[in-house]
Amino acid sequence: MTSTLDHPTLGPLQGLPLPLSVQYRGIPYAHFIGRFKEASLHHGPIASPARPYDATRWGPLCPQIPDGIKLDFALCGTELPHDAEYKQSEEDGLNVVITVPKGLKPGEKLPVIVWIHGGYWVVGGNSWPQYDLQNFVDISVKQKKPVIGVAFNYRLGVLGLLASKELKNTGNYGLKDQVLGFRWLQMHIEGFGGDRNNITAFGESAGAMLLSALLQTSTPLFNRALVMSGSATLRPSKVEHQQEALYRDVIQALDLENKSTEERRKELSRLSPDDVISKLPPLIHVGPSIEDGFLDDVVTLNTIAGKTRTSWCEELAIGDCFHDASCFKTRVLNHPNNATYFIDCIKSTLVPTAASEMIKAYDLSSSHPSEMSLVHCMELLTDLRWYLPVIHTIYDGTESSTKVSRYHFHQPNNFESQWKGLAAHLFDITLLLQNHRHLLSSEEIELGEDMAARVFRFAYGEGFISQWEQAASKKVVVVWGPNGQTKIVGDEEYDKSMRKGRGKLLRGLGWGTLALPKWSTSSPRSSPFTCTLRAAPHLHCAVFAWYPFFQSITSNPSVTFNIILNPNSGPGDLYGCPNDDWKPVLSYANGLNNTNLIGYVDSNPTIIPAPVYKPQIQTYKNWANFTGKDIHIDGIFVDDMAYNASSKSYYISFANNIKSFEDYYSNLYRAPFIKAPYTNCLRYKQAIIIHDFNGTALDQQQICDGMGQTFRVGNIFITSAVQDDSTHQNPYDELPPLLQQFSASVKATNFWILAHPQWYADI
């Protein structure tokens, strides 16, 4: 049985009648022009009286990994009945599902609510049962606040977000698909009984990131937005060199790196979606790109509110779940020494007093049981990545015509899963959409319906927080849960009673300028100052002898001092530790917040063979293992790397040797048996200078690949000038044209490693 709608602009549509609504599925809203190309808006009719459009069947998904739905179910904690395999299509995936209350009168105009699904930017679809809007619309009818529900598919993964100069594209196809979707609604929604001038958008996780990004654009798309558990800071837009690095990464995975530019273009267009997706990591780290006229800049915490409060969006509501970082559990939080790792990150990021406050606020201790540590680390990560952006959106200190409200979700997930007892990521949507209704308790059902009622009032223009709920003298927030309750409390009271005052603490640390590129953060600093500590053997090296030097460091807290140490000129012998005069000096330097100790290693392909330089590297490893004082070094400085054809393999071997000494990429200081992120490894922090360079651009590329991508050396500097000691010529003063190209390649290589940890199991 079907229900036919004579749509004035689309033609006759056969919808699927449901108890309280009619659902129109698989309606095309955009034309797929080609891979890595912007789609075009679907304007004209899709049916005629002689051939009505069958809108009773789900449309295909946009291409993605086959079992993506199971990733989403895993975050929820339980599954719903679903198809064994969902049809996918690159050509027909851009379709929309529209759910309309039954019995609308001619000319009636209901508020329209658009759902933007999440899924790490790589999975998701409007036909997944957990995101079906039928129950949501039915609840609106029962509550006498009927709305029309809309859900678009959009392109995902590299097929929806990859950008490259070689492809002559700018990416952002998935985001622009949604833009076309909103434009399509404004053209056709009135034929379904919707109000084109009253559209509310809501998205969760990656859907919230997408929605937050669209709020930066200049084109009016909707009237209100509900941003749930995500913002543009959670995965900031990529700048050009990041996208170029991702592109190189992709063509390497697809075995296209040795082909010509034209051959790569043809192959990338010819390969089937399955051929592309199957050779890439399932959760490849894709995202929006900076693009002039669309997404103009990277969003930080301090800019999110100003850029979010666009003049065309009338009202914004934003919030989080108390344990949103549950989605990072398997990737970060399950580490057996998570507390130790987080403590080290905090100490290396903040000044000692602030670090101490933060460690105390989150009760972080390496002596706590692992489950307790996991929850505390989860709360810290949630606050940094989700709670802090919410706070900055509300309290950005700028004037705006957009009204902004906030909520916080504290109802624990009760499914028998690893999330039980946690107000976990995605559980708020589970309650709001009510597709798990048969599995929910009466308390959870009631809370979900109360959440929906607030969203419906929001869509009707009555405010996310009504006038009678808003106190005259203070800001208030909506709190959903625990115990199935909805409360309206003052913002300061909420932070104090339910977040232990951590919001106030985090805001006071001055992290507003950060883009938060991964899961952790670091203090913003100015350009570093590099100095060398080399002492004559007779120099007295007690700490007070270094007072003028340390006074310079402490007087300039915004400057990073990279201190280069040479064991052969003072602090200790090969394989040993520094002598007793040097140990307190190095320990004191390590205790300062704006210092890095860099170990000097000499090199020369003709006179310094591996048996000579290896002990120097081993020496610094021994320093890291010293238990009496903290005398670890933060990186290695490799000197005198003259380039010629015969020396290239020498330096690649040199880099590999440093890699081998890292004990399976462990953090050589503080916790030598804990696998640490790339940023804590010596390779990331070492700098290599190559002088007397007489190679070609291809030689540079090969060195960059060999020492950068393969062995992941962090910084490489090169000059073609020749050292002339007789004239005191400084070869590092010259900036040859090749250096600019080479420097850009190294930066892109290093950033690619940081931005795509999934490509390396050891990171």
mmCIF file with all atom_site columns, C-alpha atoms in Angstrom, residues 233-234 325 377-390 502-503 506 516 518-521:
data_model
loop_
_atom_site.group_PDB
_atom_site.id
_atom_site.type_symbol
_atom_site.label_atom_id
_atom_site.label_alt_id
_atom_site.label_comp_id
_atom_site.label_asym_id
_atom_site.label_entity_id
_atom_site.label_seq_id
_atom_site.pdbx_PDB_ins_code
_atom_site.Cartn_x
_atom_site.Cartn_y
_atom_site.Cartn_z
_atom_site.occupancy
_atom_site.B_iso_or_equiv
_atom_site.pdbx_formal_charge
_atom_site.auth_seq_id
_atom_site.auth_comp_id
_atom_site.auth_asym_id
_atom_site.auth_atom_id
_atom_site.pdbx_PDB_model_num
ATOM 1  C CA . THR A 1 233 ? 37.458 22.515 16.561 1.00 0.00 ? 233 THR A CA 1
ATOM 2  C CA . LEU A 1 234 ? 37.064 18.759 16.970 1.00 0.00 ? 234 LEU A CA 1
ATOM 3  C CA . ALA A 1 325 ? 35.300 10.864 24.974 1.00 0.00 ? 325 ALA A CA 1
ATOM 4  C CA . CYS A 1 377 ? 41.079 10.442 31.761 1.00 0.00 ? 377 CYS A CA 1
ATOM 5  C CA . MET A 1 378 ? 37.806 10.197 29.852 1.00 0.00 ? 378 MET A CA 1
ATOM 6  C CA . GLU A 1 379 ? 36.428 13.173 31.766 1.00 0.00 ? 379 GLU A CA 1
ATOM 7  C CA . LEU A 1 380 ? 39.564 15.195 31.033 1.00 0.00 ? 380 LEU A CA 1
ATOM 8  C CA . LEU A 1 381 ? 39.468 14.367 27.342 1.00 0.00 ? 381 LEU A CA 1
ATOM 9  C CA . THR A 1 382 ? 35.737 15.105 27.176 1.00 0.00 ? 382 THR A CA 1
ATOM 10 C CA . ASP A 1 383 ? 36.229 18.486 28.796 1.00 0.00 ? 383 ASP A CA 1
ATOM 11 C CA . LEU A 1 384 ? 39.075 19.465 26.469 1.00 0.00 ? 384 LEU A CA 1
ATOM 12 C CA . ARG A 1 385 ? 37.467 18.349 23.216 1.00 0.00 ? 385 ARG A CA 1
ATOM 13 C CA . TRP A 1 386 ? 33.736 18.868 23.875 1.00 0.00 ? 386 TRP A CA 1
ATOM 14 C CA . TYR A 1 387 ? 32.974 20.864 27.036 1.00 0.00 ? 387 TYR A CA 1
ATOM 15 C CA . LEU A 1 388 ? 35.542 23.608 26.416 1.00 0.00 ? 388 LEU A CA 1
ATOM 16 C CA . PRO A 1 389 ? 34.222 24.439 22.898 1.00 0.00 ? 389 PRO A CA 1
ATOM 17 C CA . VAL A 1 390 ? 30.699 24.659 24.345 1.00 0.00 ? 390 VAL A CA 1
ATOM 18 C CA . ARG A 1 502 ? 36.687 22.305 35.852 1.00 0.00 ? 502 ARG A CA 1
ATOM 19 C CA . GLY A 1 503 ? 35.128 24.581 33.260 1.00 0.00 ? 503 GLY A CA 1
ATOM 20 C CA . LEU A 1 506 ? 40.037 25.284 31.775 1.00 0.00 ? 506 LEU A CA 1
ATOM 21 C CA . LEU A 1 516 ? 43.048 21.340 19.093 1.00 0.00 ? 516 LEU A CA 1
ATOM 22 C CA . LYS A 1 518 ? 44.195 15.890 17.798 1.00 0.00 ? 518 LYS A CA 1
ATOM 23 C CA . TRP A 1 519 ? 43.044 14.850 21.257 1.00 0.00 ? 519 TRP A CA 1
ATOM 24 C CA . SER A 1 520 ? 45.509 16.786 23.388 1.00 0.00 ? 520 SER A CA 1
ATOM 25 C CA . THR A 1 521 ? 46.654 20.385 23.517 1.00 0.00 ? 521 THR A CA 1
#
